[in-house]
Amino acid sequence: MNHYAFSCLIASVSTFILGLLVYLKNRRSLLNIMWALFEFSISLWCFSQFIESTIITPHWALFWNRLMFLGIIFIPICFFHATVLLLEQKTKILPFVYGIGFCFVLFLSPPFSDLFIKDVVLRPYFGYYTSPGVLYSFFMAFFGLTVIYAFVLMFNNLYRVTGIKRQQLKYVLIGSGIGFVLGSCNFLPAYNLSTSPYINYLFAFCNVPILYGIIRYRLMDVRLIATRSGIFVATYSLILGTPLLIIYFWQNELVVLFGSSWWIVPFLFSTTLATLGPFLYIYFDSKAENRLLREQKNYQNILRGASSGMIRIRNLDLLLKLIVYVITKIVRIKHSIIYLLNEEGSFYVLKTMRAARGVSIATKAIDMGSPLIWQLNKDKEPLVTEEFIIRLKEGSQNTILLSLVEQLTQLNAALIVPSFVEDRLIGILVLGEKRSGKMYSQDDLAVFSVLANQAALAIENAQFYEEIRKTQESLFQAEKMATIGTMADGLSHQINNRFHALSLIAGDSLDVIKNYDCSQCSEKTKQIFNDLKNSLERIQANVLQGGEVVKGLLKYSRPGQGGFERVSFKDVLDGAVEMVSYKIKLREIDLIRDIPSNLPCLNANIVQLQEVFFNLIDNAYDAIKERQAYLNEEGYRGRIEISAMTDQTCIHVNVQDNGIGIKTEDVKKLYTPFFTTKATSRKGTGLGLYVIEKIIASHSGQLKIDSVYRSGTCFTVSLPVKPALAAA
């Protein structure tokens, strides 16, 4: 066996190994399939060249030569197609390339074969070699132009992409470039041009850069690749080695027995072993993969099971703790954190985390405008920290990238997985490094993406149940309030009766004391009588005040059976302020009333309108107290200003405060039943504005809101004036 034949055998084995590994890595990816076909085409070329170089019969040498060109024809086609897929580009000439390639395949068969491959001739150091026909040079032009165009596309995109994709492209360029340059030397003997057979040894190892790129930048398991390669080499060493041993040790005996057809025996052995080879390789490969990837497959299966079961958990805190526990414990990573979008939608707050000893996370919240959130919303896929570190090393040091890497470093993040509901980012899963030191594989990214999407649905589901629970509590509270309102009328009469009895008892006792002659009593007795008198007078004063409260409560709780009547807005406002003074401390704020004396009268239900302004003043007071607690401003004092004006058709009343204000996104929700901006359900049930709007609508009026968050709110109530009752 000459050196050229042996180097062809090595090249055939190495390219077949690479093609098989690429295919087995992702059998559903068209890119992987096309690259595998590209490597298999080279393998067919090299193996056929190996047989052709060792065979001694011209007839069979010509057969293997034409079989060799079947592989050569598809080398530029598959390479060009794989390049287009790798660059994610669309091109209209791909069908044209396939069409020309299949035309050359037709020219390999009779009666056109002589136009392409005329014959084979012996070349020193190479054995039998191609004797080109008329179309051979046209094929060489097609081969060269197709490959050159593919390289032009790769060079044009090399500086447009960054990070891992750029590294992948770089090593593909290096490996395939070396391969095509060295491989082209194999066509020179066909034109009687001399070349060294030893160059082909370099061609046999041109896949080393591509293998390195796959191992380093496709996040594949190195142990798995090495094991698969070893299994493949062992299996196909048996397949290829057995015929070679037969040729080496028993060639002379076979020539004596079979004459010029002696090669049929090693060929039959090779065919039989080649048939069994794939089955042996698949069997041993599956055993090795199950052993090496047992841990990874186990936790991926557990994560898949956990993602499908999360949707049944309704408690949000329990759900989040379960997610970080499962990921940290099962995947064996140093820490995991979950950030969720807060209710205001202004930042992402740390909700739960699980970390090993010595791992501390200083970032308690992530701002909506941070580089990390911008990148997640832009890519909508997991972010691998190494990807952005590579971009920095490449020189892409823009401000956003530097800030992003700094933020990822602060989070100690190896991987960031976003949770989207439709196009809204509701949560972020931060994963630290694996304790084993291994990198996250593509399979890991796929599993975590599924987990994050399921988690997003589960989180939204838990939040929905939480809202339902709060709504039910509000309904129960509203029902209790309605029951109290129904009871208020009867209770008020009962309380009034008790106050009346207390007033009579206190009055009678005062009369007795006043009519009693204390002149003969001691000073101590006189002091006791004087204290009793003062106490009874205080009782009478409190009874009168309590009676006024009950009177106001009766006015507020009764629906106003008289319907609409001619009322003065001043009376409406006085009644509302009187009622609200029993609930809030008006002395703590500035209540300013600017009501003209010549306002026209309204045709309205006075009790209902008093309820409207009672609620507006009460809400303004709560907004002021919330601003005091939230902003803690020095020298701040609450102010409620009530002003009115008329245009002779309507009375426009403004209730303006300098409280916390309302966020823009919440303004549209204010009239929704049970929606409240107040801090707790004790402060509000979310029914106030809903009821106010209904009351104003029943008076043919309008309610407008003008609010600036952290500055204050102004409610404008417009009520129509009935012309016939417009006299003040």
Coordinates of N, CA and C in Angstrom, one line a residue, residues 133-262:
G133 N -12.5 13.8 -19.2 CA -13.2 13.9 -20.5 C -13.4 15.4 -20.8
V134 N -14.3 15.7 -21.7 CA -14.6 17.1 -22.2 C -15.2 17.9 -21.0
L135 N -16.1 17.3 -20.3 CA -16.8 18.1 -19.2 C -16.1 18.2 -17.9
Y136 N -14.9 17.5 -17.8 CA -14.2 17.5 -16.5 C -13.8 19.0 -16.1
S137 N -13.3 19.8 -17.0 CA -12.9 21.1 -16.7 C -14.1 22.0 -16.3
F138 N -15.3 21.7 -17.0 CA -16.5 22.5 -16.6 C -16.9 22.1 -15.2
F139 N -16.7 20.9 -14.8 CA -17.1 20.5 -13.4 C -16.1 21.1 -12.4
M140 N -14.8 21.2 -12.8 CA -13.9 21.8 -11.9 C -14.2 23.3 -11.7
A141 N -14.7 24.0 -12.8 CA -15.1 25.4 -12.7 C -16.3 25.5 -11.8
F142 N -17.3 24.6 -11.9 CA -18.5 24.6 -11.1 C -18.1 24.4 -9.6
F143 N -17.2 23.4 -9.4 CA -16.7 23.1 -8.0 C -16.1 24.3 -7.4
G144 N -15.1 24.9 -8.1 CA -14.4 26.0 -7.6 C -15.2 27.3 -7.3
L145 N -16.1 27.6 -8.3 CA -16.9 28.8 -8.1 C -17.9 28.7 -6.9
T146 N -18.5 27.5 -6.8 CA -19.5 27.3 -5.7 C -18.8 27.4 -4.4
V147 N -17.6 26.8 -4.2 CA -16.9 26.8 -2.9 C -16.4 28.3 -2.7
I148 N -15.9 29.0 -3.7 CA -15.4 30.3 -3.5 C -16.6 31.2 -3.1
Y149 N -17.8 31.1 -3.7 CA -18.9 31.9 -3.3 C -19.3 31.7 -1.8
A150 N -19.2 30.4 -1.4 CA -19.6 30.1 0.0 C -18.6 30.8 0.9
F151 N -17.3 30.8 0.6 CA -16.3 31.4 1.4 C -16.5 32.9 1.4
V152 N -16.9 33.5 0.3 CA -17.2 34.9 0.3 C -18.3 35.3 1.2
L153 N -19.4 34.4 1.2 CA -20.5 34.7 2.2 C -20.0 34.6 3.6
M154 N -19.1 33.6 3.9 CA -18.7 33.5 5.3 C -17.8 34.7 5.7
F155 N -16.9 35.1 4.8 CA -16.1 36.3 5.1 C -16.9 37.6 5.3
N156 N -17.9 37.7 4.5 CA -18.8 38.9 4.7 C -19.5 38.9 6.0
N157 N -19.8 37.7 6.5 CA -20.5 37.7 7.8 C -19.6 37.5 9.0
L158 N -18.4 37.3 8.8 CA -17.4 37.1 9.9 C -17.4 38.3 10.9
Y159 N -17.5 39.5 10.3 CA -17.4 40.7 11.2 C -18.7 41.3 11.5
R160 N -19.8 40.6 11.0 CA -21.1 41.1 11.4 C -21.7 40.4 12.6
V161 N -21.2 39.2 12.9 CA -21.7 38.4 14.0 C -20.6 38.5 15.1
T162 N -21.0 38.2 16.4 CA -20.2 38.4 17.5 C -20.3 37.1 18.4
G163 N -19.4 37.1 19.4 CA -19.6 36.0 20.4 C -19.3 34.6 19.9
I164 N -20.1 33.7 20.4 CA -19.9 32.3 20.1 C -20.1 32.0 18.6
K165 N -21.1 32.7 18.0 CA -21.3 32.5 16.6 C -20.1 32.9 15.7
R166 N -19.5 33.9 16.1 CA -18.3 34.3 15.4 C -17.2 33.3 15.5
Q167 N -17.0 32.8 16.7 CA -15.9 31.8 16.9 C -16.2 30.5 16.2
Q168 N -17.5 30.1 16.1 CA -17.9 29.0 15.3 C -17.5 29.2 13.9
L169 N -17.9 30.3 13.3 CA -17.7 30.6 11.9 C -16.2 30.7 11.6
K170 N -15.4 31.2 12.6 CA -14.0 31.3 12.4 C -13.3 30.0 12.2
Y171 N -13.7 29.0 13.1 CA -13.0 27.7 13.0 C -13.6 26.9 11.8
V172 N -14.8 27.1 11.4 CA -15.3 26.5 10.2 C -14.5 27.0 9.0
L173 N -14.2 28.3 9.0 CA -13.5 28.9 7.9 C -12.0 28.3 7.8
I174 N -11.4 28.3 9.0 CA -10.0 27.8 9.0 C -10.0 26.3 8.6
G175 N -10.8 25.5 9.2 CA -10.8 24.0 8.9 C -11.1 23.7 7.4
S176 N -12.3 24.3 7.0 CA -12.7 24.0 5.6 C -11.8 24.7 4.6
G177 N -11.2 25.8 4.9 CA -10.3 26.5 4.0 C -9.0 25.7 3.8
I178 N -8.4 25.2 4.9 CA -7.3 24.3 4.8 C -7.7 23.0 4.0
G179 N -8.8 22.5 4.3 CA -9.3 21.3 3.6 C -9.4 21.4 2.1
F180 N -10.0 22.5 1.7 CA -10.2 22.7 0.2 C -8.9 23.1 -0.5
V181 N -8.0 23.8 0.2 CA -6.7 24.1 -0.5 C -5.9 22.8 -0.6
L182 N -5.8 22.0 0.4 CA -5.0 20.8 0.3 C -5.7 19.7 -0.5
G183 N -7.1 19.7 -0.4 CA -7.8 18.7 -1.2 C -7.7 19.0 -2.7
S184 N -7.6 20.3 -3.1 CA -7.5 20.6 -4.5 C -6.2 20.0 -5.2
C185 N -5.2 19.7 -4.3 CA -4.0 19.1 -4.9 C -4.3 17.7 -5.4
N186 N -5.3 17.0 -5.0 CA -5.7 15.7 -5.5 C -6.2 15.7 -6.9
F187 N -6.5 16.9 -7.4 CA -7.0 16.9 -8.8 C -5.9 17.2 -9.8
L188 N -4.7 17.6 -9.3 CA -3.6 18.0 -10.2 C -3.1 16.8 -11.0
P189 N -2.9 15.6 -10.5 CA -2.4 14.5 -11.3 C -3.3 14.2 -12.6
A190 N -4.6 14.6 -12.5 CA -5.5 14.3 -13.6 C -5.0 15.2 -14.8
Y191 N -4.3 16.3 -14.5 CA -3.8 17.2 -15.6 C -2.3 17.0 -15.8
N192 N -1.8 15.8 -15.4 CA -0.3 15.5 -15.5 C 0.5 16.5 -14.8
L193 N 0.0 17.1 -13.7 CA 0.8 18.0 -12.9 C 1.3 17.3 -11.6
S194 N 2.5 17.4 -11.3 CA 3.1 16.6 -10.2 C 2.8 17.2 -8.9
T195 N 2.6 16.4 -7.9 CA 2.3 16.8 -6.5 C 2.8 15.7 -5.6
S196 N 3.1 16.1 -4.4 CA 3.6 15.1 -3.4 C 2.5 14.3 -2.8
P197 N 2.5 13.0 -2.8 CA 1.5 12.2 -2.1 C 1.4 12.4 -0.6
Y198 N 2.5 13.0 0.0 CA 2.5 13.2 1.4 C 1.6 14.4 1.9
I199 N 1.3 15.3 0.9 CA 0.5 16.4 1.2 C -0.9 15.9 1.7
N200 N -1.3 14.8 1.2 CA -2.6 14.2 1.6 C -2.7 13.9 3.1
Y201 N -1.6 13.7 3.7 CA -1.6 13.4 5.2 C -2.1 14.7 5.9
L202 N -1.7 15.8 5.4 CA -2.2 17.1 6.0 C -3.7 17.2 5.8
F203 N -4.1 16.9 4.6 CA -5.5 16.9 4.3 C -6.3 16.1 5.3
A204 N -5.8 14.9 5.6 CA -6.5 14.0 6.5 C -6.8 14.6 7.9
F205 N -6.0 15.6 8.3 CA -6.2 16.2 9.6 C -6.7 17.6 9.6
C206 N -7.3 18.0 8.4 CA -7.8 19.4 8.3 C -9.1 19.6 9.1
N207 N -9.7 18.5 9.6 CA -10.9 18.7 10.5 C -10.6 19.0 11.9
V208 N -9.3 19.0 12.3 CA -9.0 19.3 13.7 C -9.5 20.7 14.1
P209 N -9.3 21.8 13.4 CA -9.9 23.0 13.8 C -11.4 23.0 13.9
I210 N -12.1 22.3 13.0 CA -13.5 22.2 13.1 C -14.0 21.5 14.3
L211 N -13.2 20.4 14.6 CA -13.6 19.6 15.8 C -13.4 20.5 17.1
Y212 N -12.3 21.2 17.1 CA -12.0 22.1 18.3 C -13.2 23.1 18.4
G213 N -13.6 23.7 17.3 CA -14.7 24.7 17.3 C -16.0 24.1 17.9
I214 N -16.3 22.8 17.5 CA -17.5 22.1 17.9 C -17.4 21.9 19.4
I215 N -16.2 21.4 19.9 CA -16.0 21.0 21.3 C -16.1 22.3 22.2
R216 N -15.4 23.3 21.7 CA -15.2 24.5 22.5 C -16.4 25.5 22.5
Y217 N -17.1 25.6 21.3 CA -18.1 26.7 21.2 C -19.5 26.1 20.9
R218 N -19.7 24.8 20.8 CA -21.0 24.3 20.7 C -21.5 23.7 22.0
L219 N -20.7 23.8 23.0 CA -21.0 23.4 24.3 C -21.3 21.9 24.4
M220 N -20.6 21.1 23.6 CA -20.8 19.6 23.6 C -19.9 19.0 24.7
D221 N -20.2 17.8 25.1 CA -19.5 17.2 26.2 C -18.2 16.5 25.6
V222 N -17.0 17.0 26.0 CA -15.8 16.5 25.5 C -15.6 15.0 25.7
R223 N -16.0 14.6 26.9 CA -15.9 13.1 27.2 C -16.7 12.3 26.2
L224 N -17.9 12.8 25.9 CA -18.7 12.1 25.0 C -18.1 12.0 23.6
I225 N -17.6 13.1 23.2 CA -17.0 13.1 21.8 C -15.8 12.2 21.8
A226 N -14.9 12.2 22.8 CA -13.8 11.3 22.8 C -14.2 9.9 22.9
T227 N -15.2 9.6 23.7 CA -15.7 8.2 23.7 C -16.3 7.8 22.4
R228 N -17.1 8.6 21.8 CA -17.7 8.3 20.5 C -16.6 8.0 19.5
S229 N -15.6 8.9 19.5 CA -14.6 8.8 18.5 C -13.8 7.5 18.7
G230 N -13.6 7.1 20.0 CA -12.9 5.9 20.3 C -13.7 4.7 19.8
I231 N -15.0 4.7 20.1 CA -15.8 3.6 19.7 C -15.8 3.5 18.2
F232 N -15.9 4.7 17.5 CA -16.0 4.7 16.1 C -14.7 4.1 15.5
V233 N -13.5 4.6 16.0 CA -12.2 4.1 15.5 C -12.1 2.6 15.7
A234 N -12.5 2.1 16.9 CA -12.4 0.7 17.2 C -13.2 -0.1 16.2
T235 N -14.5 0.4 16.0 CA -15.4 -0.4 15.2 C -14.9 -0.4 13.7
Y236 N -14.6 0.7 13.2 CA -14.2 0.8 11.8 C -12.7 0.4 11.5
S237 N -11.9 0.3 12.6 CA -10.6 -0.3 12.4 C -10.8 -1.8 12.1
L238 N -11.8 -2.3 12.8 CA -12.1 -3.8 12.5 C -12.6 -3.9 11.1
I239 N -13.4 -3.0 10.7 CA -14.0 -3.1 9.3 C -13.0 -2.9 8.2
L240 N -12.2 -1.9 8.4 CA -11.1 -1.6 7.4 C -9.9 -2.4 7.6
G241 N -9.6 -2.7 8.8 CA -8.3 -3.4 9.1 C -8.3 -4.8 8.6
T242 N -9.4 -5.5 8.8 CA -9.5 -6.9 8.4 C -9.2 -7.1 6.9
P243 N -9.8 -6.4 6.0 CA -9.4 -6.6 4.6 C -8.0 -6.2 4.3
L244 N -7.4 -5.2 5.0 CA -6.0 -4.8 4.8 C -5.1 -6.0 5.3
L245 N -5.4 -6.6 6.4 CA -4.6 -7.7 6.9 C -4.6 -8.9 5.9
I246 N -5.8 -9.1 5.4 CA -6.0 -10.2 4.4 C -5.1 -9.9 3.2
I247 N -5.1 -8.6 2.7 CA -4.3 -8.3 1.6 C -2.8 -8.4 1.9
Y248 N -2.4 -7.9 3.1 CA -1.0 -7.9 3.5 C -0.4 -9.3 3.7
F249 N -1.2 -10.2 4.3 CA -0.6 -11.5 4.6 C -1.0 -12.6 3.6
W250 N -2.1 -12.5 2.9 CA -2.5 -13.6 2.1 C -2.8 -13.2 0.6
Q251 N -2.2 -12.1 0.2 CA -2.5 -11.6 -1.2 C -1.9 -12.6 -2.2
N252 N -0.7 -13.2 -2.0 CA -0.2 -14.1 -2.9 C -1.0 -15.4 -3.0
E253 N -1.5 -15.9 -1.9 CA -2.3 -17.1 -1.9 C -3.6 -16.8 -2.6
L254 N -4.2 -15.6 -2.4 CA -5.4 -15.3 -3.1 C -5.3 -15.2 -4.6
V255 N -4.1 -14.6 -5.0 CA -3.8 -14.5 -6.5 C -3.7 -15.9 -7.1
V256 N -3.1 -16.8 -6.4 CA -3.0 -18.2 -6.9 C -4.3 -18.9 -7.0
L257 N -5.2 -18.6 -6.0 CA -6.5 -19.3 -6.0 C -7.5 -18.7 -6.9
F258 N -7.5 -17.3 -7.0 CA -8.6 -16.6 -7.7 C -8.1 -15.8 -8.9
G259 N -6.8 -15.8 -9.1 CA -6.3 -15.0 -10.2 C -6.5 -13.6 -10.1
S260 N -6.9 -12.9 -11.2 CA -7.0 -11.5 -11.2 C -8.2 -11.0 -10.4
S261 N -9.1 -11.9 -10.0 CA -10.3 -11.6 -9.2 C -10.0 -11.8 -7.7
W262 N -8.7 -11.8 -7.3 CA -8.4 -12.1 -5.9 C -8.9 -11.1 -5.0

